[in-house]
Amino acid sequence: MKVFVYKHQSQIMDYLYAPYILIEDYNQISLTSEEKEKAKDIFNDLKEVKKILHPFKKRIEKYYHNKNHKIYIINLYLNLLNEGKDPKTMEDLFEMVMELSNSILKEVFLYTVFDKKINIESSEDLIQMIEDEIEDEKEKWNIYWSYYHLPKVIEEILSLYQEILPKYIPYYKTYEREIDDMIDNLDIYELFKDSAFNINQFSNKHVRVFVLSSLNPRILASIKEDQTNPNIDLFLFSRAHLFMNRSLQDKEELLFMAMKALSDPIRYDVLKLMIQTNLKKKEIAEKLSITPANVSFHIQKLINTNLLSISVDEDFMKYQLNKLLLKNVIQKIQDEFEL
């Protein structure tokens, strides 16, 4: 495995994620009591950053397109890196993004909002795709408008960063030392050795690592694989080492969280249909007589308790069952009740 990690790339990636802090509900992250204590300072800072970002809320919602943790401007940055372009600063990145062709802007935009690579040949194709894939009526119109005004969207996104970053960077700097420490001492195999994730599956790959500040606790350790590119993108939370190798007590608490999540009969049925069928959220909602928003809520709960994870390949996004965790839950019940 060849590992590539650069401070400037990690810093740019962290800055690009900054507006997402306002969108994300960090209270929904499943942490043990010990982990919550370790992250106390982080959540205090996140409250402050959310307050700072709040005046930009409407603009972030309109222009900062994100879908299932995939973000338009970040996908544009990854696209540039894949093309061999490596901006060293945010200013360099802004210049390169402004120079991208409209066809690239559209291709990456569609991949972001629909979780797969598609071709749109007419406005009717786009309308049909939006109707099939998007639940929220306001979001439908925003996607349609944005697709035909992407240069304007880019202009507004860059303007947002120019206003937001001077307010965000002082918070980033409080975590800069731990980011530098992780970058300087990163040992991928050591980091993952006691985790449930099999890092050895990427032993023949190039791994491009982005170390993000502790203001991104949702990240922890997130992998993006694109089969059209030899790189594996690994996003690491700068305190990941404190959470990856959980103590026995922590693991027990996580098992109870998973059991609690599965105790909801509707959530259990959502999980079963997500894994055993190819039904879309709307179809699952109809089958279970609930709303698509309820389906999304239950899916997020399953992700938060690590029962589900998101896997992205070159064409689409899919959900994967954490079979090891589920087996551990079953084993615990069998052991405790001597079944």
mmCIF file of C-alpha atoms in Angstrom:
data_model
loop_
_atom_site.group_PDB
_atom_site.id
_atom_site.type_symbol
_atom_site.label_atom_id
_atom_site.label_comp_id
_atom_site.label_asym_id
_atom_site.label_seq_id
_atom_site.Cartn_x
_atom_site.Cartn_y
_atom_site.Cartn_z
ATOM 1 C CA MET A 1 0.000 0.000 0.000
ATOM 2 C CA LYS A 2 1.311 3.422 -0.955
ATOM 3 C CA VAL A 3 0.048 6.184 1.316
ATOM 4 C CA PHE A 4 0.031 9.833 0.249
ATOM 5 C CA VAL A 5 -0.814 12.510 2.807
ATOM 6 C CA TYR A 6 -0.091 16.217 2.396
ATOM 7 C CA LYS A 7 -0.776 19.060 4.803
ATOM 8 C CA HIS A 8 -2.043 21.469 2.133
ATOM 9 C CA GLN A 9 -4.521 18.923 0.739
ATOM 10 C CA SER A 10 -5.814 18.085 4.215
ATOM 11 C CA GLN A 11 -6.187 21.770 5.031
ATOM 12 C CA ILE A 12 -8.072 22.545 1.827
ATOM 13 C CA MET A 13 -10.371 19.572 2.417
ATOM 14 C CA ASP A 14 -11.065 20.701 5.978
ATOM 15 C CA TYR A 15 -11.901 24.235 4.835
ATOM 16 C CA LEU A 16 -14.241 22.853 2.168
ATOM 17 C CA TYR A 17 -16.136 20.922 4.830
ATOM 18 C CA ALA A 18 -16.629 24.016 7.035
ATOM 19 C CA PRO A 19 -20.181 24.930 5.856
ATOM 20 C CA TYR A 20 -21.261 21.336 6.492
ATOM 21 C CA ILE A 21 -20.894 21.962 10.233
ATOM 22 C CA LEU A 22 -24.101 24.026 10.084
ATOM 23 C CA ILE A 23 -26.023 21.279 8.269
ATOM 24 C CA GLU A 24 -24.908 18.278 10.307
ATOM 25 C CA ASP A 25 -26.668 17.299 13.539
ATOM 26 C CA TYR A 26 -23.709 16.186 15.622
ATOM 27 C CA ASN A 27 -25.973 15.193 18.508
ATOM 28 C CA GLN A 28 -26.949 12.139 16.460
ATOM 29 C CA ILE A 29 -23.436 10.670 16.440
ATOM 30 C CA SER A 30 -23.310 7.466 18.470
ATOM 31 C CA LEU A 31 -20.547 7.809 21.047
ATOM 32 C CA THR A 32 -19.927 5.965 24.271
ATOM 33 C CA SER A 33 -19.880 7.954 27.520
ATOM 34 C CA GLU A 34 -16.071 7.798 27.577
ATOM 35 C CA GLU A 35 -15.856 9.025 23.985
ATOM 36 C CA LYS A 36 -18.231 11.910 24.716
ATOM 37 C CA GLU A 37 -15.869 13.005 27.467
ATOM 38 C CA LYS A 38 -12.903 12.855 25.059
ATOM 39 C CA ALA A 39 -14.828 15.020 22.588
ATOM 40 C CA LYS A 40 -16.204 17.564 25.076
ATOM 41 C CA ASP A 41 -14.046 20.452 23.820
ATOM 42 C CA ILE A 42 -14.925 19.597 20.224
ATOM 43 C CA PHE A 43 -18.680 19.811 20.767
ATOM 44 C CA ASN A 44 -18.285 23.088 22.659
ATOM 45 C CA ASP A 45 -16.414 24.553 19.681
ATOM 46 C CA LEU A 46 -18.956 23.129 17.235
ATOM 47 C CA LYS A 47 -21.722 25.042 19.008
ATOM 48 C CA GLU A 48 -19.743 28.244 18.529
ATOM 49 C CA VAL A 49 -18.991 27.525 14.866
ATOM 50 C CA LYS A 50 -22.673 26.775 14.205
ATOM 51 C CA LYS A 51 -23.574 30.198 15.629
ATOM 52 C CA ILE A 52 -21.004 31.855 13.378
ATOM 53 C CA LEU A 53 -22.332 30.027 10.308
ATOM 54 C CA HIS A 54 -26.015 30.614 11.042
ATOM 55 C CA PRO A 55 -26.254 33.988 9.202
ATOM 56 C CA PHE A 56 -25.190 32.109 6.034
ATOM 57 C CA LYS A 57 -27.844 29.391 6.432
ATOM 58 C CA LYS A 58 -30.052 30.264 3.438
ATOM 59 C CA ARG A 59 -27.103 30.607 1.081
ATOM 60 C CA ILE A 60 -25.538 27.353 2.293
ATOM 61 C CA GLU A 61 -28.839 25.511 1.779
ATOM 62 C CA LYS A 62 -29.218 26.928 -1.734
ATOM 63 C CA TYR A 63 -25.689 26.618 -3.100
ATOM 64 C CA TYR A 64 -23.779 24.097 -0.968
ATOM 65 C CA HIS A 65 -25.190 21.004 -2.647
ATOM 66 C CA ASN A 66 -24.686 17.843 -0.614
ATOM 67 C CA LYS A 67 -26.269 14.405 -0.744
ATOM 68 C CA ASN A 68 -25.517 11.588 1.694
ATOM 69 C CA HIS A 69 -22.305 13.312 2.826
ATOM 70 C CA LYS A 70 -21.216 13.859 -0.793
ATOM 71 C CA ILE A 71 -20.572 17.544 -1.423
ATOM 72 C CA TYR A 72 -20.405 19.267 -4.808
ATOM 73 C CA ILE A 73 -17.388 21.510 -4.236
ATOM 74 C CA ILE A 74 -15.472 18.629 -2.617
ATOM 75 C CA ASN A 75 -16.190 16.373 -5.585
ATOM 76 C CA LEU A 76 -14.904 19.125 -7.874
ATOM 77 C CA TYR A 77 -11.701 19.283 -5.810
ATOM 78 C CA LEU A 78 -11.248 15.496 -5.974
ATOM 79 C CA ASN A 79 -11.844 15.657 -9.718
ATOM 80 C CA LEU A 80 -9.011 18.181 -10.052
ATOM 81 C CA LEU A 81 -6.670 15.984 -7.991
ATOM 82 C CA ASN A 82 -7.546 12.977 -10.140
ATOM 83 C CA GLU A 83 -6.620 15.029 -13.204
ATOM 84 C CA GLY A 84 -3.171 15.689 -11.732
ATOM 85 C CA LYS A 85 -3.893 19.261 -10.652
ATOM 86 C CA ASP A 86 -2.866 20.062 -7.085
ATOM 87 C CA PRO A 87 -3.849 23.533 -5.848
ATOM 88 C CA LYS A 88 -1.733 24.556 -2.879
ATOM 89 C CA THR A 89 -4.137 27.118 -1.403
ATOM 90 C CA MET A 90 -7.844 27.880 -1.435
ATOM 91 C CA GLU A 91 -7.124 30.778 -3.784
ATOM 92 C CA ASP A 92 -5.436 28.365 -6.225
ATOM 93 C CA LEU A 93 -8.435 26.038 -5.941
ATOM 94 C CA PHE A 94 -10.889 28.861 -6.632
ATOM 95 C CA GLU A 95 -9.003 29.795 -9.804
ATOM 96 C CA MET A 96 -8.936 26.198 -11.054
ATOM 97 C CA VAL A 97 -12.631 25.638 -10.322
ATOM 98 C CA MET A 98 -13.548 28.826 -12.197
ATOM 99 C CA GLU A 99 -11.656 27.469 -15.218
ATOM 100 C CA LEU A 100 -13.547 24.144 -15.327
ATOM 101 C CA SER A 101 -15.705 23.558 -18.387
ATOM 102 C CA ASN A 102 -19.483 23.579 -18.098
ATOM 103 C CA SER A 103 -19.567 19.896 -19.080
ATOM 104 C CA ILE A 104 -17.317 18.970 -16.115
ATOM 105 C CA LEU A 105 -19.393 21.133 -13.773
ATOM 106 C CA LYS A 106 -22.545 19.341 -14.917
ATOM 107 C CA GLU A 107 -21.048 15.854 -14.776
ATOM 108 C CA VAL A 108 -19.800 16.290 -11.206
ATOM 109 C CA PHE A 109 -23.032 18.009 -10.143
ATOM 110 C CA LEU A 110 -25.190 15.111 -11.370
ATOM 111 C CA TYR A 111 -22.892 12.605 -9.671
ATOM 112 C CA THR A 112 -23.217 14.547 -6.417
ATOM 113 C CA VAL A 113 -26.999 14.876 -6.304
ATOM 114 C CA PHE A 114 -27.934 11.486 -7.787
ATOM 115 C CA ASP A 115 -25.157 9.302 -6.325
ATOM 116 C CA LYS A 116 -24.304 7.852 -9.732
ATOM 117 C CA LYS A 117 -22.860 8.822 -13.079
ATOM 118 C CA ILE A 118 -25.634 9.652 -15.536
ATOM 119 C CA ASN A 119 -26.163 11.467 -18.830
ATOM 120 C CA ILE A 120 -28.874 14.102 -19.192
ATOM 121 C CA GLU A 121 -29.777 14.901 -22.799
ATOM 122 C CA SER A 122 -32.827 17.093 -22.240
ATOM 123 C CA SER A 123 -34.673 19.046 -19.568
ATOM 124 C CA GLU A 124 -37.304 16.286 -19.629
ATOM 125 C CA ASP A 125 -34.627 13.726 -18.690
ATOM 126 C CA LEU A 126 -33.555 15.895 -15.774
ATOM 127 C CA ILE A 127 -37.130 16.454 -14.574
ATOM 128 C CA GLN A 128 -37.828 12.720 -14.668
ATOM 129 C CA MET A 129 -34.624 11.942 -12.798
ATOM 130 C CA ILE A 130 -35.451 14.515 -10.139
ATOM 131 C CA GLU A 131 -38.985 13.139 -9.737
ATOM 132 C CA ASP A 132 -37.661 9.600 -9.386
ATOM 133 C CA GLU A 133 -34.836 10.329 -6.975
ATOM 134 C CA ILE A 134 -35.565 13.468 -4.938
ATOM 135 C CA GLU A 135 -38.174 13.601 -2.172
ATOM 136 C CA ASP A 136 -38.201 17.222 -1.016
ATOM 137 C CA GLU A 137 -40.155 19.598 -3.298
ATOM 138 C CA LYS A 138 -37.967 22.603 -2.504
ATOM 139 C CA GLU A 139 -34.838 20.588 -3.224
ATOM 140 C CA LYS A 140 -36.283 19.445 -6.572
ATOM 141 C CA TRP A 141 -36.566 23.012 -7.828
ATOM 142 C CA ASN A 142 -33.164 23.967 -6.419
ATOM 143 C CA ILE A 143 -31.472 21.072 -8.253
ATOM 144 C CA TYR A 144 -33.230 21.915 -11.529
ATOM 145 C CA TRP A 145 -32.335 25.612 -11.290
ATOM 146 C CA SER A 146 -28.744 24.921 -10.233
ATOM 147 C CA TYR A 147 -28.087 22.508 -13.106
ATOM 148 C CA TYR A 148 -28.796 25.277 -15.621
ATOM 149 C CA HIS A 149 -26.940 27.967 -13.632
ATOM 150 C CA LEU A 150 -23.821 26.161 -12.426
ATOM 151 C CA PRO A 151 -21.384 29.050 -13.095
ATOM 152 C CA LYS A 152 -23.608 31.173 -10.832
ATOM 153 C CA VAL A 153 -23.664 28.380 -8.216
ATOM 154 C CA ILE A 154 -19.853 28.195 -8.279
ATOM 155 C CA GLU A 155 -19.567 31.962 -7.981
ATOM 156 C CA GLU A 156 -21.857 31.944 -4.922
ATOM 157 C CA ILE A 157 -20.040 29.000 -3.312
ATOM 158 C CA LEU A 158 -16.683 30.731 -3.641
ATOM 159 C CA SER A 159 -18.173 33.948 -2.280
ATOM 160 C CA LEU A 160 -19.463 31.994 0.728
ATOM 161 C CA TYR A 161 -16.003 30.641 1.487
ATOM 162 C CA GLN A 162 -14.450 34.079 1.245
ATOM 163 C CA GLU A 163 -16.845 35.263 3.965
ATOM 164 C CA ILE A 164 -16.910 32.119 6.114
ATOM 165 C CA LEU A 165 -13.245 31.107 6.267
ATOM 166 C CA PRO A 166 -11.902 34.174 8.132
ATOM 167 C CA LYS A 167 -14.405 33.299 10.892
ATOM 168 C CA TYR A 168 -13.726 29.544 10.780
ATOM 169 C CA ILE A 169 -9.914 29.448 10.533
ATOM 170 C CA PRO A 170 -9.242 30.569 14.163
ATOM 171 C CA TYR A 171 -11.158 27.481 15.338
ATOM 172 C CA TYR A 172 -9.269 25.275 12.884
ATOM 173 C CA LYS A 173 -5.951 26.566 14.220
ATOM 174 C CA THR A 174 -6.741 25.354 17.755
ATOM 175 C CA TYR A 175 -6.621 21.805 16.347
ATOM 176 C CA GLU A 176 -3.734 22.331 13.930
ATOM 177 C CA ARG A 177 -1.075 20.737 16.152
ATOM 178 C CA GLU A 178 -2.973 17.453 16.472
ATOM 179 C CA ILE A 179 -3.560 17.464 12.696
ATOM 180 C CA ASP A 180 0.179 17.928 12.098
ATOM 181 C CA ASP A 181 0.984 15.178 14.616
ATOM 182 C CA MET A 182 -1.289 12.722 12.846
ATOM 183 C CA ILE A 183 0.123 13.604 9.426
ATOM 184 C CA ASP A 184 3.739 13.298 10.654
ATOM 185 C CA ASN A 185 3.215 10.010 12.513
ATOM 186 C CA LEU A 186 0.526 8.339 10.428
ATOM 187 C CA ASP A 187 0.699 4.540 10.366
ATOM 188 C CA ILE A 188 -2.392 3.232 8.574
ATOM 189 C CA TYR A 189 -1.898 -0.386 9.622
ATOM 190 C CA GLU A 190 -1.377 0.561 13.268
ATOM 191 C CA LEU A 191 -4.430 2.830 13.263
ATOM 192 C CA PHE A 192 -6.743 0.138 11.915
ATOM 193 C CA LYS A 193 -5.191 -2.966 13.490
ATOM 194 C CA ASP A 194 -7.821 -3.450 16.231
ATOM 195 C CA SER A 195 -10.768 -2.013 14.342
ATOM 196 C CA ALA A 196 -13.507 -3.972 12.585
ATOM 197 C CA PHE A 197 -12.395 -2.532 9.236
ATOM 198 C CA ASN A 198 -10.086 -4.628 7.060
ATOM 199 C CA ILE A 199 -7.542 -2.126 5.757
ATOM 200 C CA ASN A 200 -5.508 -4.955 4.191
ATOM 201 C CA GLN A 201 -7.998 -5.164 1.319
ATOM 202 C CA PHE A 202 -6.319 -2.031 -0.058
ATOM 203 C CA SER A 203 -2.757 -3.378 0.208
ATOM 204 C CA ASN A 204 -2.284 -3.111 -3.569
ATOM 205 C CA LYS A 205 -3.810 0.343 -3.855
ATOM 206 C CA HIS A 206 -2.677 3.939 -3.554
ATOM 207 C CA VAL A 207 -4.326 5.569 -0.540
ATOM 208 C CA ARG A 208 -4.752 9.332 -0.581
ATOM 209 C CA VAL A 209 -5.300 10.537 2.992
ATOM 210 C CA PHE A 210 -6.960 13.746 4.156
ATOM 211 C CA VAL A 211 -6.554 14.478 7.868
ATOM 212 C CA LEU A 212 -9.380 16.751 8.965
ATOM 213 C CA SER A 213 -9.658 18.704 12.185
ATOM 214 C CA SER A 214 -11.575 17.457 15.198
ATOM 215 C CA LEU A 215 -14.389 19.773 14.110
ATOM 216 C CA ASN A 216 -15.381 16.920 11.776
ATOM 217 C CA PRO A 217 -16.318 14.140 14.249
ATOM 218 C CA ARG A 218 -18.699 12.570 11.738
ATOM 219 C CA ILE A 219 -15.717 11.639 9.564
ATOM 220 C CA LEU A 220 -13.743 9.462 12.044
ATOM 221 C CA ALA A 221 -12.451 7.213 9.244
ATOM 222 C CA SER A 222 -14.321 7.369 5.958
ATOM 223 C CA ILE A 223 -13.228 5.707 2.721
ATOM 224 C CA LYS A 224 -14.237 6.714 -0.790
ATOM 225 C CA GLU A 225 -13.435 4.256 -3.549
ATOM 226 C CA ASP A 226 -13.788 5.093 -7.237
ATOM 227 C CA GLN A 227 -13.089 2.176 -9.563
ATOM 228 C CA THR A 228 -12.217 4.552 -12.412
ATOM 229 C CA ASN A 229 -9.233 5.779 -10.382
ATOM 230 C CA PRO A 230 -6.441 3.797 -8.672
ATOM 231 C CA ASN A 231 -6.672 6.010 -5.596
ATOM 232 C CA ILE A 232 -8.579 5.217 -2.436
ATOM 233 C CA ASP A 233 -9.522 8.403 -0.610
ATOM 234 C CA LEU A 234 -9.320 8.052 3.170
ATOM 235 C CA PHE A 235 -10.741 10.875 5.295
ATOM 236 C CA LEU A 236 -9.476 10.809 8.880
ATOM 237 C CA PHE A 237 -10.689 12.704 11.936
ATOM 238 C CA SER A 238 -7.552 13.992 13.693
ATOM 239 C CA ARG A 239 -8.452 12.181 16.933
ATOM 240 C CA ALA A 240 -9.377 8.950 15.163
ATOM 241 C CA HIS A 241 -6.752 7.016 17.143
ATOM 242 C CA LEU A 242 -8.689 7.739 20.352
ATOM 243 C CA PHE A 243 -11.858 6.179 18.953
ATOM 244 C CA MET A 244 -10.707 3.424 16.594
ATOM 245 C CA ASN A 245 -9.374 1.034 19.211
ATOM 246 C CA ARG A 246 -12.216 0.974 21.658
ATOM 247 C CA SER A 247 -11.923 -0.574 25.099
ATOM 248 C CA LEU A 248 -13.954 -3.630 26.097
ATOM 249 C CA GLN A 249 -16.339 -1.365 28.010
ATOM 250 C CA ASP A 250 -16.759 0.878 24.954
ATOM 251 C CA LYS A 251 -17.508 -2.130 22.740
ATOM 252 C CA GLU A 252 -20.157 -3.320 25.205
ATOM 253 C CA GLU A 253 -21.807 0.092 25.094
ATOM 254 C CA LEU A 254 -21.769 0.057 21.284
ATOM 255 C CA LEU A 255 -23.442 -3.354 21.264
ATOM 256 C CA PHE A 256 -26.236 -2.007 23.449
ATOM 257 C CA MET A 257 -26.648 0.973 21.090
ATOM 258 C CA ALA A 258 -27.019 -1.419 18.153
ATOM 259 C CA MET A 259 -29.520 -3.573 20.070
ATOM 260 C CA LYS A 260 -31.564 -0.504 20.941
ATOM 261 C CA ALA A 261 -31.601 0.594 17.293
ATOM 262 C CA LEU A 262 -32.827 -2.842 16.193
ATOM 263 C CA SER A 263 -35.548 -2.963 18.860
ATOM 264 C CA ASP A 264 -37.708 -0.583 16.814
ATOM 265 C CA PRO A 265 -39.811 -2.881 14.544
ATOM 266 C CA ILE A 266 -40.120 -0.305 11.743
ATOM 267 C CA ARG A 267 -36.382 0.346 11.782
ATOM 268 C CA TYR A 268 -35.752 -3.396 11.681
ATOM 269 C CA ASP A 269 -37.978 -3.712 8.601
ATOM 270 C CA VAL A 270 -36.260 -0.738 6.942
ATOM 271 C CA LEU A 271 -32.877 -2.399 7.497
ATOM 272 C CA LYS A 272 -34.125 -5.686 6.096
ATOM 273 C CA LEU A 273 -35.556 -4.066 2.951
ATOM 274 C CA MET A 274 -32.440 -1.920 2.431
ATOM 275 C CA ILE A 275 -30.193 -4.983 2.482
ATOM 276 C CA GLN A 276 -32.387 -7.658 0.895
ATOM 277 C CA THR A 277 -34.004 -5.649 -1.923
ATOM 278 C CA ASN A 278 -33.205 -2.931 -4.449
ATOM 279 C CA LEU A 279 -36.197 -0.843 -3.412
ATOM 280 C CA LYS A 280 -35.824 2.932 -3.341
ATOM 281 C CA LYS A 281 -36.738 4.972 -0.273
ATOM 282 C CA LYS A 282 -40.128 5.923 -1.729
ATOM 283 C CA GLU A 283 -40.938 2.268 -2.398
ATOM 284 C CA ILE A 284 -39.855 1.218 1.093
ATOM 285 C CA ALA A 285 -42.049 3.977 2.535
ATOM 286 C CA GLU A 286 -45.067 2.736 0.580
ATOM 287 C CA LYS A 287 -44.425 -0.867 1.579
ATOM 288 C CA LEU A 288 -44.202 0.012 5.292
ATOM 289 C CA SER A 289 -46.936 2.707 5.197
ATOM 290 C CA ILE A 290 -44.597 5.439 6.400
ATOM 291 C CA THR A 291 -43.208 8.589 4.777
ATOM 292 C CA PRO A 292 -39.923 8.754 2.813
ATOM 293 C CA ALA A 293 -38.688 11.168 5.494
ATOM 294 C CA ASN A 294 -39.284 8.464 8.111
ATOM 295 C CA VAL A 295 -37.292 5.997 6.018
ATOM 296 C CA SER A 296 -34.408 8.488 5.847
ATOM 297 C CA PHE A 297 -34.628 8.998 9.619
ATOM 298 C CA HIS A 298 -34.367 5.258 10.322
ATOM 299 C CA ILE A 299 -31.505 4.838 7.833
ATOM 300 C CA GLN A 300 -29.586 7.637 9.555
ATOM 301 C CA LYS A 301 -30.138 5.974 12.944
ATOM 302 C CA LEU A 302 -28.754 2.714 11.549
ATOM 303 C CA ILE A 303 -25.718 4.551 10.160
ATOM 304 C CA ASN A 304 -25.186 6.346 13.474
ATOM 305 C CA THR A 305 -25.042 3.012 15.329
ATOM 306 C CA ASN A 306 -22.653 1.552 12.723
ATOM 307 C CA LEU A 307 -25.150 -1.093 11.575
ATOM 308 C CA LEU A 308 -25.167 0.439 8.101
ATOM 309 C CA SER A 309 -22.376 2.090 6.175
ATOM 310 C CA ILE A 310 -22.312 3.917 2.863
ATOM 311 C CA SER A 311 -20.263 2.467 0.036
ATOM 312 C CA VAL A 312 -19.595 4.459 -3.133
ATOM 313 C CA ASP A 313 -18.311 2.970 -6.355
ATOM 314 C CA GLU A 314 -17.993 4.498 -9.810
ATOM 315 C CA ASP A 315 -21.689 4.357 -10.631
ATOM 316 C CA PHE A 316 -23.799 4.573 -7.513
ATOM 317 C CA MET A 317 -24.060 4.731 -3.753
ATOM 318 C CA LYS A 318 -25.232 1.721 -1.796
ATOM 319 C CA TYR A 319 -25.665 0.740 1.824
ATOM 320 C CA GLN A 320 -23.717 -2.101 3.382
ATOM 321 C CA LEU A 321 -24.663 -4.096 6.453
ATOM 322 C CA ASN A 322 -22.080 -4.281 9.231
ATOM 323 C CA LYS A 323 -22.300 -8.059 9.505
ATOM 324 C CA LEU A 324 -19.582 -8.293 12.142
ATOM 325 C CA LEU A 325 -21.450 -5.949 14.489
ATOM 326 C CA LEU A 326 -24.726 -7.784 13.889
ATOM 327 C CA LYS A 327 -23.043 -11.136 14.596
ATOM 328 C CA ASN A 328 -21.613 -9.696 17.817
ATOM 329 C CA VAL A 329 -25.082 -8.531 18.884
ATOM 330 C CA ILE A 330 -26.511 -12.001 18.231
ATOM 331 C CA GLN A 331 -23.591 -13.662 20.011
ATOM 332 C CA LYS A 332 -24.037 -11.439 23.065
ATOM 333 C CA ILE A 333 -27.722 -12.376 23.332
ATOM 334 C CA GLN A 334 -26.875 -16.075 22.928
ATOM 335 C CA ASP A 335 -24.164 -15.889 25.597
ATOM 336 C CA GLU A 336 -26.173 -13.946 28.150
ATOM 337 C CA PHE A 337 -29.281 -16.103 27.846
ATOM 338 C CA GLU A 338 -27.363 -19.360 27.309
ATOM 339 C CA LEU A 339 -29.243 -20.085 24.083
#
